[in-house]
Amino acid sequence: MSTTLFVTALTTGLFAGGASCAAVQGGLLAGAVGRRATAWTPEAWERSGLFAPIGAFLGAKLASHALLGAALGLVGAAVQPGPRTRAVLLVVSALVMVLFALDMLGVRAVRRFVPRPPASWGQQVRRSAKSTAVTTPAVLGFLTVLIPCGVTLSVELIAITTGSPLAGAAVMAGFVLGTGPLFAVLGFFLRSAARIWQGRLTAVTSVIVLAVAVWTLTSGLRLGGWWPTPAPAAAAAAAPAPSETVTTANNTQTITVQARTNSYTPTNITAAAGVPTKLVVATRGTNGCVRSFVVPDRGIQEILPVTGETVVDLGTPKPGVLAFTCGMGMYGGEIRFQQLATVTTGPNPTARQETAR
């Protein structure tokens, strides 16, 4: 799961977080780099190299955010939020992203609703930027955790939902690494080039943030079991599950789902209602968030082995749709339970399925 979350956060930082974080925090690095050039002798500045202050700033920023992510993961582990609670946090995270995106687009009506850190934090950090000490870039990088850019707050909520210090650290570290390239470039150009491109970067970033918000909202709705399911007619038109997916023996129905690193197979299953049912989730060299298997409506959470089978007792389902998803709401599927009708032909009764109304 940590790897998947890391890649997701890295992508978010690369395509959505870079410009917004540079707008909030880029001035700190620019000021520190400028003071290094004037406070040091030319020989000392030449020996330090141009990459030294930027590298120190970004390295310290990575360390502080990884520590924050681990702490947030510990909070999530202590609270142990259920699927619905994690789903609510993801939905809130998506809504916060929407607010930041609209704020970047200049929508004044939302500005008072946009979360912002206390002004005193920013003032304290900016006072530190006036120092000409050798360690100033690293100190400033570490303190950026106190003045998060917009998307960072949403990523912090996602770190809480992981319920793991390792996964939480992976989320925050991935996000900071994703913002690194643009941050480094803007650090070189300082603020002159940033001003030229600021308007364009803000517009592009806001659109990307909205796209990430939609993706996060979809994940939260799926994890909470609130994602709309297709109408019975549409579901009936879907391809039926392979015969080996649903088997019956000793009056018990067994449904088998294959959990792969990036998917569950099959994703649409039709089974009989009113029959004792067991769900078997099979893994083989599986990693990623699919190992965190969730059935939202039943409050079921299972951590699947990398290789093996996990049996989930579904009781005797009633007609309807039962959704399942991974722990981050990124991958999922559904089981449509239909009522059986008994039809007698000759001496032996047979059964056929009718679409649940």
Short mmCIF file of N, CA, C and O in Angstrom, two decimals, residues 244-341:
data_model
loop_
_atom_site.label_atom_id
_atom_site.label_comp_id
_atom_site.label_asym_id
_atom_site.label_seq_id
_atom_site.Cartn_x
_atom_site.Cartn_y
_atom_site.Cartn_z
N GLU A 244 -16.48 -20.11 -12.94
CA GLU A 244 -15.66 -20.47 -11.78
C GLU A 244 -15.69 -19.41 -10.70
O GLU A 244 -15.20 -19.62 -9.60
N THR A 245 -16.27 -18.23 -10.99
CA THR A 245 -16.33 -17.17 -9.99
C THR A 245 -17.33 -17.50 -8.90
O THR A 245 -17.09 -17.24 -7.72
N VAL A 246 -18.49 -18.04 -9.25
CA VAL A 246 -19.55 -18.37 -8.29
C VAL A 246 -19.80 -19.87 -8.36
O VAL A 246 -20.19 -20.41 -9.39
N THR A 247 -19.58 -20.54 -7.24
CA THR A 247 -19.81 -21.98 -7.16
C THR A 247 -20.70 -22.28 -5.96
O THR A 247 -20.74 -21.50 -5.00
N THR A 248 -21.41 -23.39 -6.03
CA THR A 248 -22.31 -23.78 -4.94
C THR A 248 -22.03 -25.23 -4.54
O THR A 248 -21.92 -26.11 -5.40
N ALA A 249 -21.90 -25.44 -3.25
CA ALA A 249 -21.69 -26.79 -2.71
C ALA A 249 -22.21 -26.83 -1.29
O ALA A 249 -21.98 -25.88 -0.51
N ASN A 250 -22.92 -27.90 -0.95
CA ASN A 250 -23.45 -28.08 0.41
C ASN A 250 -24.32 -26.89 0.83
O ASN A 250 -24.21 -26.39 1.96
N ASN A 251 -25.15 -26.41 -0.11
CA ASN A 251 -26.07 -25.30 0.16
C ASN A 251 -25.35 -24.00 0.54
O ASN A 251 -25.93 -23.13 1.17
N THR A 252 -24.10 -23.90 0.19
CA THR A 252 -23.33 -22.68 0.45
C THR A 252 -22.76 -22.16 -0.86
O THR A 252 -22.20 -22.91 -1.66
N GLN A 253 -22.91 -20.87 -1.08
CA GLN A 253 -22.43 -20.23 -2.29
C GLN A 253 -21.06 -19.61 -2.03
O GLN A 253 -20.84 -18.93 -1.03
N THR A 254 -20.12 -19.85 -2.92
CA THR A 254 -18.77 -19.30 -2.78
C THR A 254 -18.46 -18.41 -3.98
O THR A 254 -18.59 -18.83 -5.13
N ILE A 255 -18.08 -17.18 -3.69
CA ILE A 255 -17.71 -16.21 -4.73
C ILE A 255 -16.21 -15.98 -4.63
O ILE A 255 -15.70 -15.66 -3.55
N THR A 256 -15.51 -16.12 -5.73
CA THR A 256 -14.06 -15.96 -5.74
C THR A 256 -13.68 -14.71 -6.53
O THR A 256 -14.09 -14.54 -7.68
N VAL A 257 -12.90 -13.84 -5.89
CA VAL A 257 -12.40 -12.62 -6.53
C VAL A 257 -10.88 -12.66 -6.51
O VAL A 257 -10.27 -12.96 -5.47
N GLN A 258 -10.27 -12.39 -7.64
CA GLN A 258 -8.81 -12.33 -7.74
C GLN A 258 -8.37 -10.88 -7.48
O GLN A 258 -8.83 -9.96 -8.14
N ALA A 259 -7.49 -10.72 -6.49
CA ALA A 259 -6.94 -9.39 -6.18
C ALA A 259 -5.56 -9.27 -6.80
O ALA A 259 -4.64 -9.99 -6.42
N ARG A 260 -5.46 -8.39 -7.78
CA ARG A 260 -4.17 -8.13 -8.41
C ARG A 260 -3.65 -6.78 -7.93
O ARG A 260 -4.36 -6.01 -7.30
N THR A 261 -2.40 -6.48 -8.23
CA THR A 261 -1.79 -5.26 -7.69
C THR A 261 -2.57 -4.00 -8.06
O THR A 261 -2.65 -3.07 -7.26
N ASN A 262 -3.17 -3.97 -9.24
CA ASN A 262 -3.88 -2.76 -9.67
C ASN A 262 -5.35 -2.99 -9.99
O ASN A 262 -5.97 -2.17 -10.67
N SER A 263 -5.93 -4.08 -9.49
CA SER A 263 -7.34 -4.31 -9.82
C SER A 263 -7.88 -5.50 -9.04
O SER A 263 -7.12 -6.29 -8.45
N TYR A 264 -9.21 -5.61 -9.05
CA TYR A 264 -9.91 -6.81 -8.62
C TYR A 264 -10.58 -7.41 -9.86
O TYR A 264 -11.09 -6.68 -10.71
N THR A 265 -10.58 -8.74 -9.95
CA THR A 265 -11.17 -9.42 -11.11
C THR A 265 -12.03 -10.59 -10.63
O THR A 265 -11.56 -11.40 -9.83
N PRO A 266 -13.27 -10.68 -11.12
CA PRO A 266 -13.99 -9.70 -11.95
C PRO A 266 -14.51 -8.55 -11.08
O PRO A 266 -14.53 -8.64 -9.85
N THR A 267 -14.94 -7.49 -11.74
CA THR A 267 -15.45 -6.33 -11.02
C THR A 267 -16.97 -6.32 -10.94
O THR A 267 -17.53 -5.60 -10.10
N ASN A 268 -17.64 -7.07 -11.80
CA ASN A 268 -19.10 -7.15 -11.78
C ASN A 268 -19.50 -8.63 -11.69
O ASN A 268 -19.23 -9.41 -12.60
N ILE A 269 -20.13 -8.98 -10.58
CA ILE A 269 -20.47 -10.38 -10.31
C ILE A 269 -21.96 -10.49 -10.04
O ILE A 269 -22.53 -9.64 -9.33
N THR A 270 -22.58 -11.51 -10.57
CA THR A 270 -23.98 -11.79 -10.28
C THR A 270 -24.06 -13.09 -9.49
O THR A 270 -23.47 -14.10 -9.88
N ALA A 271 -24.76 -13.07 -8.36
CA ALA A 271 -24.88 -14.24 -7.50
C ALA A 271 -26.30 -14.34 -6.97
O ALA A 271 -27.11 -13.42 -7.13
N ALA A 272 -26.60 -15.45 -6.32
CA ALA A 272 -27.95 -15.70 -5.82
C ALA A 272 -28.15 -15.07 -4.45
O ALA A 272 -27.28 -15.16 -3.57
N ALA A 273 -29.28 -14.43 -4.25
CA ALA A 273 -29.66 -13.91 -2.94
C ALA A 273 -30.33 -15.02 -2.13
O ALA A 273 -30.82 -16.01 -2.68
N GLY A 274 -30.34 -14.86 -0.81
CA GLY A 274 -31.02 -15.83 0.04
C GLY A 274 -30.26 -17.13 0.23
O GLY A 274 -30.84 -18.11 0.69
N VAL A 275 -28.98 -17.15 -0.13
CA VAL A 275 -28.16 -18.35 0.02
C VAL A 275 -26.94 -18.01 0.89
O VAL A 275 -26.31 -16.97 0.65
N PRO A 276 -26.61 -18.82 1.90
CA PRO A 276 -25.39 -18.55 2.68
C PRO A 276 -24.19 -18.40 1.75
O PRO A 276 -23.95 -19.24 0.88
N THR A 277 -23.46 -17.32 1.92
CA THR A 277 -22.42 -16.96 0.95
C THR A 277 -21.09 -16.67 1.63
O THR A 277 -21.04 -15.98 2.66
N LYS A 278 -20.04 -17.16 1.01
CA LYS A 278 -18.68 -16.84 1.42
C LYS A 278 -17.96 -16.20 0.25
O LYS A 278 -18.09 -16.63 -0.90
N LEU A 279 -17.20 -15.15 0.56
CA LEU A 279 -16.40 -14.46 -0.45
C LEU A 279 -14.94 -14.82 -0.23
O LEU A 279 -14.40 -14.60 0.86
N VAL A 280 -14.31 -15.36 -1.24
CA VAL A 280 -12.90 -15.72 -1.17
C VAL A 280 -12.11 -14.73 -2.03
O VAL A 280 -12.36 -14.59 -3.23
N VAL A 281 -11.18 -14.02 -1.39
CA VAL A 281 -10.33 -13.07 -2.10
C VAL A 281 -8.94 -13.68 -2.22
O VAL A 281 -8.27 -13.91 -1.21
N ALA A 282 -8.54 -13.99 -3.44
CA ALA A 282 -7.27 -14.68 -3.69
C ALA A 282 -6.20 -13.69 -4.17
O ALA A 282 -6.47 -12.82 -5.01
N THR A 283 -5.02 -13.83 -3.61
CA THR A 283 -3.89 -12.99 -4.01
C THR A 283 -2.73 -13.88 -4.46
O THR A 283 -2.59 -15.01 -4.00
N ARG A 284 -1.92 -13.32 -5.34
CA ARG A 284 -0.72 -14.02 -5.78
C ARG A 284 0.34 -12.98 -6.14
O ARG A 284 0.28 -12.36 -7.19
N GLY A 285 1.28 -12.76 -5.22
CA GLY A 285 2.29 -11.73 -5.43
C GLY A 285 1.69 -10.34 -5.51
O GLY A 285 2.20 -9.47 -6.22
N THR A 286 0.63 -10.13 -4.75
CA THR A 286 -0.13 -8.87 -4.83
C THR A 286 0.42 -7.83 -3.88
O THR A 286 0.73 -8.13 -2.72
N ASN A 287 0.52 -6.61 -4.34
CA ASN A 287 0.92 -5.48 -3.50
C ASN A 287 0.03 -4.30 -3.80
O ASN A 287 -0.85 -4.37 -4.66
N GLY A 288 0.25 -3.21 -3.10
CA GLY A 288 -0.54 -2.02 -3.32
C GLY A 288 -1.77 -1.97 -2.43
O GLY A 288 -1.98 -2.81 -1.55
N CYS A 289 -2.62 -0.97 -2.67
CA CYS A 289 -3.76 -0.74 -1.79
C CYS A 289 -4.83 -1.81 -1.92
O CYS A 289 -5.70 -1.92 -1.05
N VAL A 290 -4.78 -2.66 -2.97
CA VAL A 290 -5.79 -3.71 -3.09
C VAL A 290 -5.66 -4.73 -1.95
O VAL A 290 -6.61 -5.47 -1.67
N ARG A 291 -4.51 -4.77 -1.29
CA ARG A 291 -4.35 -5.69 -0.16
C ARG A 291 -5.19 -5.25 1.04
O ARG A 291 -5.45 -6.05 1.95
N SER A 292 -5.59 -3.98 1.05
CA SER A 292 -6.52 -3.52 2.08
C SER A 292 -7.92 -3.64 1.51
O SER A 292 -8.38 -2.79 0.76
N PHE A 293 -8.60 -4.72 1.83
CA PHE A 293 -9.89 -5.06 1.23
C PHE A 293 -11.01 -4.60 2.14
O PHE A 293 -11.03 -4.92 3.34
N VAL A 294 -11.97 -3.86 1.57
CA VAL A 294 -13.04 -3.25 2.36
C VAL A 294 -14.39 -3.55 1.72
O VAL A 294 -14.55 -3.43 0.50
N VAL A 295 -15.35 -3.94 2.56
CA VAL A 295 -16.76 -4.03 2.14
C VAL A 295 -17.50 -2.97 2.97
O VAL A 295 -17.86 -3.22 4.13
N PRO A 296 -17.68 -1.76 2.43
CA PRO A 296 -18.18 -0.64 3.23
C PRO A 296 -19.50 -0.90 3.95
O PRO A 296 -19.64 -0.59 5.13
N ASP A 297 -20.47 -1.46 3.25
CA ASP A 297 -21.80 -1.64 3.85
C ASP A 297 -21.80 -2.64 5.00
O ASP A 297 -22.72 -2.63 5.82
N ARG A 298 -20.81 -3.51 5.05
CA ARG A 298 -20.72 -4.49 6.14
C ARG A 298 -19.69 -4.10 7.20
O ARG A 298 -19.52 -4.79 8.19
N GLY A 299 -18.97 -2.99 6.97
CA GLY A 299 -17.93 -2.59 7.91
C GLY A 299 -16.78 -3.57 7.97
O GLY A 299 -16.08 -3.67 8.98
N ILE A 300 -16.55 -4.29 6.89
CA ILE A 300 -15.52 -5.33 6.85
C ILE A 300 -14.20 -4.73 6.34
O ILE A 300 -14.18 -4.05 5.31
N GLN A 301 -13.11 -4.96 7.06
CA GLN A 301 -11.78 -4.56 6.65
C GLN A 301 -10.85 -5.76 6.81
O GLN A 301 -10.77 -6.33 7.90
N GLU A 302 -10.17 -6.13 5.75
CA GLU A 302 -9.24 -7.25 5.80
C GLU A 302 -7.93 -6.85 5.12
O GLU A 302 -7.95 -6.24 4.06
N ILE A 303 -6.81 -7.17 5.77
CA ILE A 303 -5.51 -6.99 5.14
C ILE A 303 -5.13 -8.33 4.50
O ILE A 303 -4.91 -9.32 5.20
N LEU A 304 -5.08 -8.36 3.19
CA LEU A 304 -4.84 -9.59 2.46
C LEU A 304 -3.35 -9.94 2.47
O LEU A 304 -2.50 -9.04 2.44
N PRO A 305 -3.03 -11.22 2.49
CA PRO A 305 -1.63 -11.62 2.36
C PRO A 305 -1.12 -11.35 0.96
O PRO A 305 -1.91 -11.21 0.01
N VAL A 306 0.19 -11.28 0.80
CA VAL A 306 0.76 -11.08 -0.53
C VAL A 306 0.34 -12.22 -1.45
O VAL A 306 0.00 -12.02 -2.62
N THR A 307 0.37 -13.44 -0.91
CA THR A 307 -0.09 -14.62 -1.65
C THR A 307 -0.92 -15.48 -0.72
O THR A 307 -0.50 -15.77 0.41
N GLY A 308 -2.10 -15.85 -1.16
CA GLY A 308 -2.96 -16.68 -0.32
C GLY A 308 -4.42 -16.41 -0.59
O GLY A 308 -4.79 -15.75 -1.57
N GLU A 309 -5.28 -16.92 0.29
CA GLU A 309 -6.71 -16.73 0.16
C GLU A 309 -7.28 -16.25 1.50
O GLU A 309 -6.90 -16.76 2.56
N THR A 310 -8.18 -15.29 1.42
CA THR A 310 -8.86 -14.75 2.60
C THR A 310 -10.35 -14.99 2.43
O THR A 310 -10.93 -14.60 1.40
N VAL A 311 -10.97 -15.63 3.42
CA VAL A 311 -12.40 -15.96 3.34
C VAL A 311 -13.19 -14.94 4.17
O VAL A 311 -12.88 -14.70 5.34
N VAL A 312 -14.19 -14.34 3.54
CA VAL A 312 -15.06 -13.35 4.20
C VAL A 312 -16.47 -13.91 4.20
O VAL A 312 -17.03 -14.23 3.14
N ASP A 313 -17.06 -14.05 5.37
CA ASP A 313 -18.42 -14.56 5.50
C ASP A 313 -19.42 -13.42 5.27
O ASP A 313 -19.45 -12.44 6.02
N LEU A 314 -20.21 -13.55 4.22
CA LEU A 314 -21.20 -12.52 3.89
C LEU A 314 -22.59 -12.86 4.42
O LEU A 314 -23.55 -12.13 4.15
N GLY A 315 -22.71 -13.96 5.18
CA GLY A 315 -24.01 -14.33 5.72
C GLY A 315 -24.94 -14.79 4.61
O GLY A 315 -24.54 -15.45 3.66
N THR A 316 -26.21 -14.42 4.74
CA THR A 316 -27.21 -14.75 3.71
C THR A 316 -27.70 -13.43 3.10
O THR A 316 -28.59 -12.77 3.65
N PRO A 317 -27.09 -13.02 2.00
CA PRO A 317 -27.40 -11.70 1.44
C PRO A 317 -28.83 -11.60 0.92
O PRO A 317 -29.40 -12.57 0.40
N LYS A 318 -29.39 -10.42 1.05
CA LYS A 318 -30.68 -10.11 0.46
C LYS A 318 -30.47 -9.57 -0.95
O LYS A 318 -29.35 -9.20 -1.32
N PRO A 319 -31.52 -9.53 -1.76
CA PRO A 319 -31.36 -8.97 -3.11
C PRO A 319 -30.83 -7.54 -3.05
O PRO A 319 -31.25 -6.73 -2.21
N GLY A 320 -29.91 -7.22 -3.93
CA GLY A 320 -29.33 -5.89 -3.95
C GLY A 320 -27.88 -5.93 -4.39
O GLY A 320 -27.40 -6.95 -4.88
N VAL A 321 -27.21 -4.81 -4.22
CA VAL A 321 -25.82 -4.68 -4.67
C VAL A 321 -24.91 -4.50 -3.46
O VAL A 321 -25.19 -3.69 -2.57
N LEU A 322 -23.84 -5.26 -3.42
CA LEU A 322 -22.84 -5.16 -2.36
C LEU A 322 -21.51 -4.77 -3.00
O LEU A 322 -20.97 -5.51 -3.83
N ALA A 323 -21.02 -3.60 -2.65
CA ALA A 323 -19.78 -3.10 -3.25
C ALA A 323 -18.58 -3.48 -2.38
O ALA A 323 -18.68 -3.60 -1.16
N PHE A 324 -17.45 -3.66 -3.05
CA PHE A 324 -16.19 -3.84 -2.34
C PHE A 324 -15.14 -2.94 -2.98
O PHE A 324 -15.26 -2.55 -4.14
N THR A 325 -14.12 -2.58 -2.20
CA THR A 325 -13.13 -1.63 -2.69
C THR A 325 -11.82 -1.81 -1.93
O THR A 325 -11.77 -2.52 -0.92
N CYS A 326 -10.77 -1.18 -2.43
CA CYS A 326 -9.52 -1.18 -1.69
C CYS A 326 -9.59 -0.12 -0.61
O CYS A 326 -10.52 0.70 -0.56
N GLY A 327 -8.59 -0.10 0.27
CA GLY A 327 -8.62 0.80 1.42
C GLY A 327 -8.52 2.26 1.08
O GLY A 327 -8.79 3.11 1.94
N MET A 328 -8.13 2.60 -0.15
CA MET A 328 -8.07 3.99 -0.56
C MET A 328 -9.17 4.36 -1.54
O MET A 328 -9.22 5.48 -2.04
N GLY A 329 -10.06 3.40 -1.83
CA GLY A 329 -11.17 3.68 -2.74
C GLY A 329 -10.77 3.81 -4.19
O GLY A 329 -11.55 4.30 -5.01
N MET A 330 -9.56 3.36 -4.55
CA MET A 330 -9.08 3.51 -5.93
C MET A 330 -9.55 2.38 -6.83
O MET A 330 -9.76 2.57 -8.03
N TYR A 331 -9.67 1.18 -6.30
CA TYR A 331 -10.08 0.02 -7.09
C TYR A 331 -11.24 -0.66 -6.37
O TYR A 331 -11.29 -0.70 -5.14
N GLY A 332 -12.15 -1.22 -7.13
CA GLY A 332 -13.28 -1.87 -6.50
C GLY A 332 -14.11 -2.66 -7.48
O GLY A 332 -13.77 -2.81 -8.66
N GLY A 333 -15.22 -3.16 -6.99
CA GLY A 333 -16.15 -3.92 -7.81
C GLY A 333 -17.45 -4.08 -7.05
O GLY A 333 -17.64 -3.49 -5.98
N GLU A 334 -18.36 -4.90 -7.58
CA GLU A 334 -19.64 -5.07 -6.91
C GLU A 334 -20.21 -6.45 -7.20
O GLU A 334 -19.93 -7.07 -8.23
N ILE A 335 -20.99 -6.91 -6.24
CA ILE A 335 -21.70 -8.18 -6.37
C ILE A 335 -23.18 -7.87 -6.38
O ILE A 335 -23.70 -7.25 -5.43
N ARG A 336 -23.87 -8.29 -7.42
CA ARG A 336 -25.30 -8.06 -7.51
C ARG A 336 -26.02 -9.36 -7.16
O ARG A 336 -25.93 -10.35 -7.88
N PHE A 337 -26.69 -9.34 -6.02
CA PHE A 337 -27.42 -10.52 -5.56
C PHE A 337 -28.84 -10.47 -6.10
O PHE A 337 -29.57 -9.50 -5.88
N GLN A 338 -29.22 -11.54 -6.80
CA GLN A 338 -30.55 -11.61 -7.41
C GLN A 338 -31.34 -12.75 -6.78
O GLN A 338 -30.79 -13.78 -6.39
N GLN A 339 -32.67 -12.53 -6.70
CA GLN A 339 -33.55 -13.50 -6.06
C GLN A 339 -33.70 -14.75 -6.94
O GLN A 339 -33.87 -14.66 -8.15
N LEU A 340 -33.59 -15.91 -6.31
CA LEU A 340 -33.81 -17.17 -7.03
C LEU A 340 -35.29 -17.50 -7.06
O LEU A 340 -36.01 -17.30 -6.08
N ALA A 341 -35.75 -18.03 -8.20
CA ALA A 341 -37.12 -18.51 -8.32
C ALA A 341 -37.07 -19.98 -8.69
O ALA A 341 -36.34 -20.38 -9.59
#
